[in-house]
Short mmCIF file of C-alpha atoms in Angstrom, two decimals:
data_model
loop_
_atom_site.label_atom_id
_atom_site.label_comp_id
_atom_site.label_asym_id
_atom_site.label_seq_id
_atom_site.Cartn_x
_atom_site.Cartn_y
_atom_site.Cartn_z
CA ARG A 657 -32.38 79.21 -44.86
CA GLN A 658 -34.80 76.40 -44.18
CA GLY A 659 -32.43 74.05 -46.02
CA GLU A 660 -29.47 75.20 -44.05
CA GLN A 661 -31.36 74.54 -40.78
CA GLN A 662 -32.36 71.04 -41.93
CA GLY A 663 -28.74 70.32 -42.95
CA ALA A 664 -27.43 71.59 -39.52
CA ALA A 665 -29.98 69.35 -37.71
CA ARG A 666 -28.91 66.38 -39.68
CA SER A 667 -25.34 67.15 -38.95
CA THR A 668 -26.04 67.40 -35.20
CA HIS A 669 -27.86 64.00 -35.20
CA SER A 670 -24.92 62.43 -36.89
CA ARG A 671 -22.53 63.78 -34.44
CA ALA A 672 -24.73 62.39 -31.63
CA GLN A 673 -24.85 58.97 -33.36
CA LEU A 674 -21.06 58.98 -33.79
CA ARG A 675 -20.54 59.72 -30.08
CA HIS A 676 -23.03 57.00 -29.09
CA MET A 677 -21.19 54.53 -31.37
CA SER A 678 -17.81 55.65 -29.99
CA HIS A 679 -19.13 54.81 -26.52
CA TYR A 680 -19.93 51.20 -27.50
CA ILE A 681 -16.60 50.87 -29.47
CA ALA A 682 -14.71 52.05 -26.26
CA LEU A 683 -16.61 49.50 -24.07
CA ALA A 684 -16.05 46.66 -26.53
CA SER A 685 -12.38 47.47 -26.61
CA CYS A 686 -11.93 47.25 -22.84
CA PRO A 687 -10.70 43.91 -21.49
CA ARG A 688 -13.42 41.83 -19.73
CA ILE A 689 -13.06 41.31 -16.06
CA ALA A 690 -12.92 37.60 -15.27
CA PRO A 691 -15.31 36.44 -12.46
CA ALA A 692 -13.77 35.49 -9.17
CA PRO A 693 -12.93 31.75 -9.04
CA VAL A 694 -15.35 29.70 -6.93
CA ARG A 695 -13.51 27.62 -4.23
CA ALA A 696 -15.01 24.17 -3.60
CA ARG A 697 -15.78 23.91 0.09
CA SER A 698 -14.21 20.82 1.68
CA SER A 699 -16.32 18.59 3.85
CA ALA A 700 -13.33 18.40 6.18
CA ALA A 701 -13.68 22.17 6.99
CA PRO A 702 -14.52 23.09 10.58
CA ALA A 703 -18.08 22.36 11.58
CA GLN A 704 -18.64 26.02 12.64
CA VAL A 705 -17.61 27.35 9.26
CA ARG A 706 -19.66 24.80 7.33
CA ARG A 707 -22.77 25.93 9.21
CA ALA A 708 -22.02 29.60 8.72
CA LEU A 709 -21.52 29.19 5.01
CA SER A 710 -24.42 26.73 4.16
CA GLY A 711 -26.90 27.10 7.09
CA PRO A 712 -30.48 28.07 6.67
CA GLY A 713 -31.73 31.59 6.33
CA PRO A 714 -30.72 34.56 4.15
CA ARG A 715 -27.47 34.48 2.37
CA ARG A 716 -24.74 35.93 4.66
CA ASN A 717 -22.24 38.67 3.39
CA TYR A 718 -19.15 37.21 4.98
CA THR A 719 -15.89 39.06 4.06
CA ALA A 720 -12.73 37.08 3.53
CA ALA A 721 -11.35 38.33 6.72
CA ARG A 722 -14.46 37.30 8.71
CA VAL A 723 -14.43 33.76 7.22
CA ALA A 724 -10.70 33.46 8.00
CA THR A 725 -11.32 34.52 11.61
CA ASP A 726 -14.17 32.04 12.06
CA ALA A 727 -12.14 29.29 10.48
CA ALA A 728 -9.12 29.86 12.87
CA SER A 729 -11.53 30.08 15.77
CA ALA A 730 -13.18 26.76 14.78
CA SER A 731 -9.80 25.15 14.18
CA SER A 732 -8.53 26.24 17.56
CA SER A 733 -11.78 24.97 19.20
CA ALA A 734 -11.38 21.56 17.54
CA ALA A 735 -7.80 21.44 18.61
CA ASP A 736 -8.75 22.13 22.12
CA ASP A 737 -11.36 19.42 21.97
CA ALA A 738 -8.81 16.92 20.72
CA VAL A 739 -6.46 17.80 23.51
CA ASP A 740 -9.27 17.36 26.00
CA ASP A 741 -10.34 14.05 24.43
CA PRO A 742 -7.69 12.31 22.37
CA TYR A 743 -9.83 9.22 22.02
CA PRO A 744 -13.37 10.32 21.00
CA GLY A 745 -16.13 7.84 21.83
CA ILE A 746 -13.78 5.98 24.21
CA ASP A 747 -14.01 5.95 27.89
CA THR A 748 -10.56 5.29 29.42
CA ASN A 749 -12.18 4.67 32.79
CA GLY A 750 -9.85 6.96 34.70
CA VAL A 751 -6.68 5.13 33.51
CA ASP A 752 -3.70 7.51 32.80
CA LEU A 753 -2.11 5.92 29.59
CA ASP A 754 1.80 5.76 29.40
CA GLU A 755 3.67 5.94 26.11
CA PHE A 756 3.43 2.26 25.25
CA GLU A 757 -0.36 2.35 25.89
CA GLN A 758 -0.71 5.47 23.77
CA PHE A 759 1.26 3.57 21.09
CA VAL A 760 -1.00 0.57 20.94
CA MET A 761 -4.12 2.89 20.70
CA SER A 762 -2.56 4.70 17.82
CA MET A 763 -1.38 1.58 16.15
CA GLN A 764 -4.83 0.17 16.20
CA ALA A 765 -6.25 3.14 14.31
CA ASP A 766 -3.46 2.93 11.73
CA PHE A 767 -3.91 -0.74 11.17
CA ILE A 768 -7.64 -0.68 10.67
CA ALA A 769 -7.15 2.30 8.27
CA ASP A 770 -4.75 0.07 6.25
CA MET A 771 -7.12 -2.91 6.27
CA GLU A 772 -10.11 -0.84 5.22
CA ALA A 773 -8.14 0.51 2.28
CA LEU A 774 -6.90 -3.12 1.39
CA ASP A 775 -10.56 -4.56 1.52
CA GLY A 776 -11.85 -1.82 -0.66
CA SER A 777 -15.54 -2.13 0.51
CA GLU A 778 -17.55 1.12 0.28
CA ASP A 779 -20.11 0.21 2.95
CA ARG A 780 -18.22 -2.15 5.30
CA LYS A 781 -16.00 -0.50 7.71
CA PHE A 782 -14.63 -1.31 11.25
CA GLY A 783 -17.20 -0.77 13.86
CA LEU A 784 -16.33 0.61 17.40
CA ASP A 785 -17.13 -1.16 20.53
CA ALA A 786 -15.58 0.58 23.49
CA TRP A 787 -15.91 -0.99 26.99
CA VAL A 788 -14.76 -0.46 30.50
CA ARG A 789 -13.92 -2.82 33.33
CA GLY A 790 -16.11 -2.77 36.43
CA GLU A 791 -14.21 -0.49 38.76
CA PRO A 792 -12.99 3.02 37.87
CA GLY A 793 -9.27 2.94 37.13
CA SER A 794 -9.27 -0.84 36.48
CA GLY A 795 -8.96 -0.60 32.76
CA PHE A 796 -10.84 -0.47 29.43
CA GLY A 797 -10.79 -1.82 25.88
CA VAL A 798 -11.57 -0.99 22.31
CA THR A 799 -12.82 -3.79 19.98
CA ARG A 800 -13.06 -3.02 16.28
CA VAL A 801 -14.53 -5.38 13.96
CA LEU A 802 -15.22 -5.50 10.12
CA GLU A 803 -17.58 -8.13 8.87
CA GLY A 804 -18.77 -8.99 5.28
CA GLY A 805 -16.17 -6.99 3.37
CA ASP A 806 -15.15 -7.43 -0.18
CA VAL A 807 -11.95 -9.33 0.67
CA PHE A 808 -12.17 -9.89 4.45
CA GLU A 809 -15.07 -12.03 5.80
CA LYS A 810 -14.03 -10.97 9.24
CA ALA A 811 -11.35 -8.79 10.56
CA ALA A 812 -10.70 -7.55 14.19
CA ALA A 813 -8.36 -5.38 16.07
CA ASN A 814 -8.64 -5.37 19.82
CA VAL A 815 -6.96 -3.29 22.47
CA SER A 816 -6.98 -4.07 26.09
CA ILE A 817 -5.58 -1.77 28.87
CA ILE A 818 -5.91 -3.42 32.23
CA ARG A 819 -5.04 -2.70 35.77
CA GLY A 820 -5.56 -5.49 38.26
CA VAL A 821 -4.26 -7.83 40.98
CA LEU A 822 -2.79 -11.16 40.38
CA THR A 823 -4.84 -14.23 41.38
CA PRO A 824 -2.91 -17.17 42.92
CA GLU A 825 -3.58 -19.16 39.70
CA ARG A 826 -2.05 -16.57 37.38
CA ALA A 827 0.75 -15.74 39.74
CA LYS A 828 1.81 -19.45 40.03
CA ALA A 829 1.83 -19.78 36.07
CA MET A 830 3.91 -16.59 35.64
CA SER A 831 6.35 -17.56 38.42
CA SER A 832 6.84 -21.03 36.87
CA ARG A 833 7.96 -19.43 33.60
CA GLY A 834 10.87 -17.68 35.41
CA ARG A 835 9.34 -14.36 36.50
CA ASP A 836 11.20 -13.95 39.75
CA CYS A 837 9.54 -10.75 40.91
CA VAL A 838 6.13 -12.57 40.80
CA ASP A 839 4.94 -13.96 44.13
CA PRO A 840 3.38 -17.32 43.48
CA ALA A 841 0.91 -16.68 46.14
CA GLY A 842 -0.60 -13.77 44.17
CA GLY A 843 -1.99 -10.54 45.39
CA GLN A 844 0.49 -8.26 43.51
CA PRO A 845 -0.92 -5.43 41.27
CA TYR A 846 -0.14 -5.63 37.64
CA SER A 847 -0.77 -3.74 34.43
CA ALA A 848 -1.18 -5.04 30.94
CA ALA A 849 -1.43 -3.53 27.55
CA ALA A 850 -2.10 -5.42 24.40
CA LEU A 851 -3.13 -5.06 20.75
CA SER A 852 -4.13 -8.13 18.82
CA VAL A 853 -5.34 -8.34 15.17
CA VAL A 854 -6.76 -11.15 13.07
CA ILE A 855 -7.73 -11.15 9.51
CA HIS A 856 -9.98 -13.97 8.08
CA PRO A 857 -10.29 -13.51 4.38
CA LYS A 858 -13.35 -14.68 2.37
CA SER A 859 -11.25 -16.47 -0.25
CA PRO A 860 -9.57 -19.75 0.59
CA MET A 861 -6.74 -18.62 -1.56
CA VAL A 862 -5.89 -15.60 0.75
CA PRO A 863 -4.26 -16.66 3.96
CA THR A 864 -5.30 -15.56 7.51
CA PHE A 865 -3.10 -13.15 9.20
CA ARG A 866 -2.68 -12.90 13.04
CA ALA A 867 -0.42 -10.48 14.93
CA ASP A 868 -0.14 -8.99 18.33
CA VAL A 869 2.09 -6.92 20.62
CA ARG A 870 1.81 -6.71 24.41
CA ARG A 871 3.27 -5.67 27.62
CA PHE A 872 2.90 -6.98 31.13
CA THR A 873 4.22 -5.20 34.26
CA VAL A 874 4.52 -6.43 37.83
CA ALA A 875 6.39 -4.78 40.66
CA GLY A 876 8.12 -2.27 38.16
CA THR A 877 9.35 -5.01 35.91
CA SER A 878 7.92 -5.24 32.35
CA TRP A 879 7.92 -8.05 29.86
CA PHE A 880 7.12 -7.68 26.16
CA GLY A 881 5.67 -10.05 23.51
CA GLY A 882 4.38 -10.12 20.06
CA GLY A 883 4.85 -11.30 16.52
CA ALA A 884 2.99 -12.01 13.25
CA ASP A 885 2.06 -15.34 11.65
CA LEU A 886 0.45 -16.57 8.34
CA THR A 887 -2.13 -19.37 8.08
CA PRO A 888 -2.69 -20.33 4.48
CA TYR A 889 -5.30 -22.83 3.23
CA TYR A 890 -3.56 -23.39 -0.13
CA LEU A 891 0.27 -23.33 -0.28
CA PHE A 892 1.84 -20.61 -2.38
CA GLU A 893 5.53 -21.00 -1.67
CA GLU A 894 6.12 -17.47 -3.12
CA ASP A 895 3.96 -16.04 -0.47
CA ALA A 896 5.73 -18.09 2.45
CA ARG A 897 9.14 -17.03 1.25
CA GLU A 898 8.33 -13.34 0.96
CA PHE A 899 6.56 -13.27 4.40
CA HIS A 900 9.46 -14.93 6.12
CA SER A 901 11.98 -12.78 4.15
CA HIS A 902 10.20 -9.61 5.40
CA TRP A 903 10.44 -10.59 9.12
CA ARG A 904 13.88 -11.77 8.74
CA ARG A 905 14.94 -8.28 7.67
CA VAL A 906 12.97 -6.66 10.55
CA CYS A 907 14.59 -8.94 13.11
CA ASP A 908 18.09 -8.59 11.57
CA ALA A 909 17.75 -4.78 11.70
CA HIS A 910 17.27 -5.00 15.50
CA ASP A 911 19.84 -7.74 16.14
CA PRO A 912 22.89 -6.19 17.94
CA THR A 913 25.07 -9.25 17.12
CA LEU A 914 24.82 -8.44 13.43
CA ALA A 915 25.77 -4.96 14.05
CA VAL A 916 28.80 -6.18 15.98
CA SER A 917 29.83 -8.48 13.09
CA GLY A 918 29.44 -5.65 10.53
CA ARG A 919 31.94 -3.40 12.36
CA ALA A 920 34.35 -6.20 12.96
CA LYS A 921 34.80 -6.68 9.17
CA LYS A 922 36.01 -3.14 8.99
CA GLY A 923 38.32 -3.26 12.07
CA SER A 924 41.61 -4.94 12.97
CA ASP A 925 42.11 -8.61 13.50
CA ALA A 926 42.07 -8.05 17.15
CA ASP A 927 38.75 -6.21 16.91
CA GLY A 928 37.34 -9.05 14.81
CA ALA A 929 38.35 -11.65 17.48
CA GLY A 930 36.48 -9.56 20.04
CA ALA A 931 33.43 -9.23 17.89
CA LYS A 932 33.38 -12.98 17.26
CA GLN A 933 33.56 -13.53 21.01
CA ASP A 934 30.50 -11.42 21.42
CA GLU A 935 28.65 -13.41 18.63
CA LYS A 936 29.25 -16.67 20.50
CA GLY A 937 26.81 -15.46 23.03
CA PHE A 938 23.90 -16.04 20.59
CA LEU A 939 21.67 -12.99 21.42
CA ALA A 940 24.51 -11.70 23.55
CA GLY A 941 23.34 -8.05 23.38
CA LEU A 942 19.64 -8.91 22.85
CA PHE A 943 19.30 -11.15 25.87
CA GLY A 944 21.93 -9.60 28.19
CA ARG A 945 24.25 -12.51 27.90
CA GLY A 946 27.39 -10.52 27.42
CA SER A 947 27.90 -7.34 25.54
CA THR A 948 25.29 -4.69 26.00
CA GLN A 949 26.63 -2.24 23.33
CA ASP A 950 24.60 -0.95 20.41
CA ARG A 951 21.68 -0.19 22.62
CA PRO A 952 18.96 1.34 20.36
CA GLU A 953 18.03 4.98 21.02
CA LYS A 954 15.02 5.42 23.26
CA ASN A 955 13.13 7.74 20.82
CA HIS A 956 12.08 4.66 18.70
CA PRO A 957 13.06 5.68 15.30
CA ASN A 958 10.96 4.91 12.12
CA PRO A 959 11.40 1.11 11.63
CA ARG A 960 11.37 1.55 7.91
CA ASP A 961 14.88 3.15 8.23
CA ASP A 962 16.20 -0.04 9.77
CA ASP A 963 16.34 -1.95 6.46
CA GLU A 964 19.34 0.09 5.37
CA ALA A 965 21.17 -0.86 8.54
CA ALA A 966 20.21 -4.44 8.52
CA MET A 967 22.94 -6.86 7.31
CA THR A 968 22.30 -9.30 4.41
CA THR A 969 21.78 -12.85 5.77
CA SER A 970 21.35 -16.01 3.89
CA ALA A 971 18.01 -17.29 2.79
CA GLY A 972 15.97 -19.24 5.45
CA VAL A 973 16.90 -18.34 8.96
CA GLY A 974 18.51 -14.91 9.57
CA GLY A 975 20.58 -13.68 12.57
CA PRO A 976 20.22 -14.97 16.15
CA LEU A 977 17.29 -12.84 16.87
CA HIS A 978 15.22 -14.07 13.85
CA GLU A 979 16.40 -17.70 14.45
CA MET A 980 14.84 -17.46 17.96
CA CYS A 981 11.59 -15.79 16.91
CA LYS A 982 10.97 -18.15 14.05
CA ARG A 983 11.62 -21.16 16.19
CA TRP A 984 9.37 -19.73 18.89
CA CYS A 985 6.64 -19.23 16.32
CA ASP A 986 6.91 -22.84 14.97
CA ASP A 987 6.87 -24.35 18.37
CA TYR A 988 4.14 -22.17 19.88
CA PHE A 989 1.49 -22.55 17.09
CA TYR A 990 1.57 -26.23 17.24
CA ILE A 991 -1.42 -28.58 17.69
CA PRO A 992 -0.10 -31.70 19.58
CA ALA A 993 -3.44 -33.62 19.09
CA ARG A 994 -3.12 -33.32 15.27
CA GLY A 995 0.64 -33.28 14.96
CA GLU A 996 0.41 -30.20 12.88
CA HIS A 997 1.39 -26.57 13.13
CA ARG A 998 -1.39 -24.06 12.65
CA GLY A 999 0.20 -22.27 9.69
CA VAL A 1000 3.47 -21.58 7.96
CA GLY A 1001 4.69 -19.55 10.90
CA GLY A 1002 6.39 -16.17 11.08
CA VAL A 1003 7.84 -14.63 14.13
CA PHE A 1004 6.84 -14.80 17.80
CA PHE A 1005 8.40 -13.85 21.10
CA ASP A 1006 7.29 -13.76 24.75
CA ASP A 1007 8.55 -12.81 28.10
CA LEU A 1008 11.11 -10.38 26.57
CA GLN A 1009 12.87 -7.93 28.98
CA SER A 1010 15.12 -5.01 28.81
CA SER A 1011 18.10 -5.60 31.20
CA ASP A 1012 21.88 -5.32 31.57
CA VAL A 1013 22.19 -8.30 33.77
CA PRO A 1014 24.10 -11.05 32.08
CA LEU A 1015 22.68 -14.64 32.11
CA ALA A 1016 24.98 -17.60 32.02
CA HIS A 1017 22.85 -19.81 29.84
CA ASP A 1018 23.52 -21.81 26.75
CA PRO A 1019 21.73 -20.72 23.58
CA SER A 1020 19.95 -24.05 23.37
CA GLU A 1021 18.05 -23.14 26.63
CA VAL A 1022 16.21 -20.35 24.87
CA PRO A 1023 12.59 -21.01 25.84
CA THR A 1024 10.03 -22.16 23.43
CA ALA A 1025 6.51 -23.45 23.69
CA LYS A 1026 7.86 -27.12 23.76
CA THR A 1027 10.86 -26.43 26.21
CA PRO A 1028 10.01 -23.56 28.51
CA ARG A 1029 13.05 -22.28 30.50
CA ARG A 1030 11.99 -21.90 34.18
CA ASP A 1031 14.79 -20.12 35.84
CA HIS A 1032 15.03 -16.68 33.99
CA ALA A 1033 12.87 -14.86 31.54
CA PRO A 1034 14.65 -13.72 28.23
CA ARG A 1035 16.20 -10.34 28.27
CA ALA A 1036 16.88 -7.75 25.67
CA THR A 1037 18.77 -4.52 25.47
CA ASP A 1038 15.64 -2.64 24.30
CA ALA A 1039 12.68 -4.90 24.22
CA GLU A 1040 10.20 -2.22 23.72
CA ALA A 1041 11.90 -0.63 20.58
CA PHE A 1042 11.86 -4.18 18.90
CA THR A 1043 8.20 -4.61 19.97
CA ARG A 1044 7.12 -1.33 18.41
CA ALA A 1045 8.99 -2.13 15.14
CA VAL A 1046 7.15 -5.40 14.91
CA ALA A 1047 3.73 -3.73 15.09
CA GLN A 1048 4.66 -1.06 12.59
CA ARG A 1049 5.61 -3.66 9.81
CA TRP A 1050 2.51 -5.81 9.91
CA THR A 1051 0.73 -4.18 6.87
CA GLU A 1052 3.85 -4.43 4.77
CA SER A 1053 4.10 -8.16 5.35
CA TYR A 1054 0.52 -8.95 4.47
CA GLU A 1055 -0.68 -6.51 1.89
CA PRO A 1056 1.35 -7.88 -1.06
CA ILE A 1057 0.03 -11.33 -0.57
CA VAL A 1058 -3.56 -10.26 -0.35
CA ASN A 1059 -3.23 -8.35 -3.53
CA ARG A 1060 -1.84 -11.25 -5.38
CA ARG A 1061 -4.37 -13.88 -4.08
CA ARG A 1062 -7.52 -12.00 -4.02
CA VAL A 1063 -8.25 -12.74 -7.69
CA GLU A 1064 -7.43 -16.40 -7.57
CA PRO A 1065 -10.50 -18.51 -8.62
CA TYR A 1066 -11.94 -21.20 -6.38
CA GLY A 1067 -15.09 -23.33 -5.99
CA GLU A 1068 -16.96 -25.33 -3.61
CA THR A 1069 -14.22 -27.99 -2.91
CA GLN A 1070 -11.84 -25.20 -1.96
CA MET A 1071 -14.37 -23.63 0.31
CA THR A 1072 -15.05 -26.92 2.04
CA TRP A 1073 -11.26 -27.27 2.71
CA HIS A 1074 -11.08 -23.65 3.84
CA GLN A 1075 -13.59 -24.29 6.57
CA ARG A 1076 -12.05 -27.56 7.73
CA ARG A 1077 -8.67 -25.84 8.19
CA ARG A 1078 -10.46 -22.94 10.01
CA GLY A 1079 -11.47 -25.76 12.55
CA ARG A 1080 -7.79 -26.36 13.26
CA TYR A 1081 -7.58 -22.61 13.91
CA VAL A 1082 -10.30 -22.67 16.51
CA GLU A 1083 -8.76 -25.94 18.09
CA PHE A 1084 -5.49 -24.18 18.71
CA ASN A 1085 -7.02 -21.06 20.15
CA LEU A 1086 -9.28 -22.85 22.62
CA LEU A 1087 -6.98 -25.75 23.59
CA TYR A 1088 -3.47 -24.25 23.53
CA ASP A 1089 -3.26 -20.46 23.16
CA ARG A 1090 -2.01 -19.15 26.47
CA GLY A 1091 -3.52 -15.67 25.75
CA VAL A 1092 -6.98 -17.04 25.22
CA ARG A 1093 -6.96 -19.11 28.18
CA PHE A 1094 -5.56 -16.26 30.32
CA GLY A 1095 -8.37 -13.95 29.02
CA LEU A 1096 -11.19 -16.40 29.57
CA ASP A 1097 -10.18 -16.43 33.19
CA GLY A 1098 -12.30 -13.38 34.12
CA GLY A 1099 -11.88 -11.51 30.76
CA ARG A 1100 -14.33 -10.15 28.39
CA VAL A 1101 -15.48 -13.09 26.30
CA GLU A 1102 -16.62 -11.28 23.22
CA SER A 1103 -13.29 -9.55 22.92
CA ILE A 1104 -11.41 -12.75 23.27
CA MET A 1105 -13.44 -14.85 21.00
CA VAL A 1106 -13.39 -12.10 18.28
CA SER A 1107 -10.43 -13.86 16.76
CA ALA A 1108 -12.59 -16.83 15.76
CA PRO A 1109 -13.39 -17.30 12.15
CA PRO A 1110 -17.11 -16.88 11.14
CA ARG A 1111 -17.63 -20.17 9.31
CA VAL A 1112 -15.99 -23.41 10.44
CA ARG A 1113 -16.64 -27.13 9.97
CA TRP A 1114 -15.45 -30.48 11.40
CA ASP A 1115 -15.77 -33.40 9.07
CA TYR A 1116 -15.12 -36.81 10.49
CA ASP A 1117 -11.71 -38.28 9.42
CA ALA A 1118 -11.30 -36.00 6.41
CA VAL A 1119 -7.91 -36.86 4.85
CA PRO A 1120 -6.77 -35.03 1.73
CA ALA A 1121 -5.91 -37.22 -1.35
CA ASP A 1122 -2.23 -37.91 -2.06
CA GLY A 1123 -0.71 -35.49 -4.48
CA SER A 1124 -3.44 -32.96 -4.01
CA PRO A 1125 -2.89 -29.22 -3.26
CA GLU A 1126 -4.41 -29.92 0.18
CA ALA A 1127 -1.94 -32.63 0.85
CA ALA A 1128 0.91 -30.49 -0.09
CA LEU A 1129 -0.19 -27.89 2.58
CA VAL A 1130 -0.46 -30.55 5.37
CA GLU A 1131 2.99 -31.85 4.55
CA VAL A 1132 4.47 -28.38 5.17
CA LEU A 1133 2.34 -27.96 8.42
CA ARG A 1134 3.78 -31.22 9.78
CA ASN A 1135 7.40 -30.37 8.75
CA PRO A 1136 8.11 -26.63 8.93
CA ARG A 1137 10.65 -25.21 6.57
CA ASP A 1138 13.03 -22.37 6.96
CA TRP A 1139 11.87 -20.67 3.83
#
């Protein structure tokens, strides 16, 4: 009996061990539950959510619903703040911005973002200097400057939004250029909006880029201006051809005479004859001297879509609009005292109006810096649409050239030449540039002189050697090409 009891005890113990082992076997055979993935918290999350999740104190047991609710609330609050203050850190001085003024503000932000990316510096960015004019409602400005970058020694983008009254001196100068609504005696209120940019690279192998768009309004009449030009220090013909080709395409896409010509090829002989009659007006649609058809839509479409609509033109000068803008650029950026142009040009236009009123003028009377037309300002079917398109294509015209030339080697000789040619840049700005002279008459000096390069030199009677790369550049500056 004792043996039987011991055997039963051992059997009971074995069954207990078996049950225990079965329990572990069952656990081991169950699929493991994977831990919940940890989501990285973006630094761009709303500030309220970042503080709630990572602030000091004990860990908070937020549920998913609670976090989502807080995030939605924070986003809504941020959106409300953006509506209340679309330009953080900028005092608009009581000025109610219209659509074009809003455009130049947003264009400034877009352009400096492009240039920061192109420069590539980690610690050099565009600073913000926002300023206001003296009286409330009289205007404000935003000057953005990058200095000491990896590629750009100095880069600036300046916005000015102005409300004022014409002085007799300004009124007389404007009236003399054909602005009929301007009283030469002065005293009329005016508004002005402008965005100007200039990029001075560190390397003498990378050209300087200057561009602007602007609008001036008096007595309900507006004039537009703008453009883009290239100032190389060493001539790379590939760069000049590409730059001019880019702006030829932009102009041709906005040239109504080319659109008329394109349809004429598909029409009857009679239609073709009518189109050719329109073409004889040289900027007939653009300057109101004849047909006003093909008016661009007022919603200002993406200018990148225009390339598909632009007609192919021969190398060199494009359609009538490009021919005018290129000639204006060559004539305007000219230094009479030196007998040289400042750079290889680009496009430039001024006093451009939108109007349906025909003007009975010969194409040869299109105004330039050398031969201003004093009876009427130029007119366009949609000057603002063209002006916006020019600004939106700045980066595309300059970025490929910078990327090609930023790696070119150079030495002390090239740097000396670089600084001498920068001296010509300063000479033009101070002696001949109408915008600089206009601004210095009561304007904000720092914002006007921001276009000046940081290092410049004037060496007495410095003439490049015959056959040198420097001499090749000067030859082109004295005799502009059509590229």
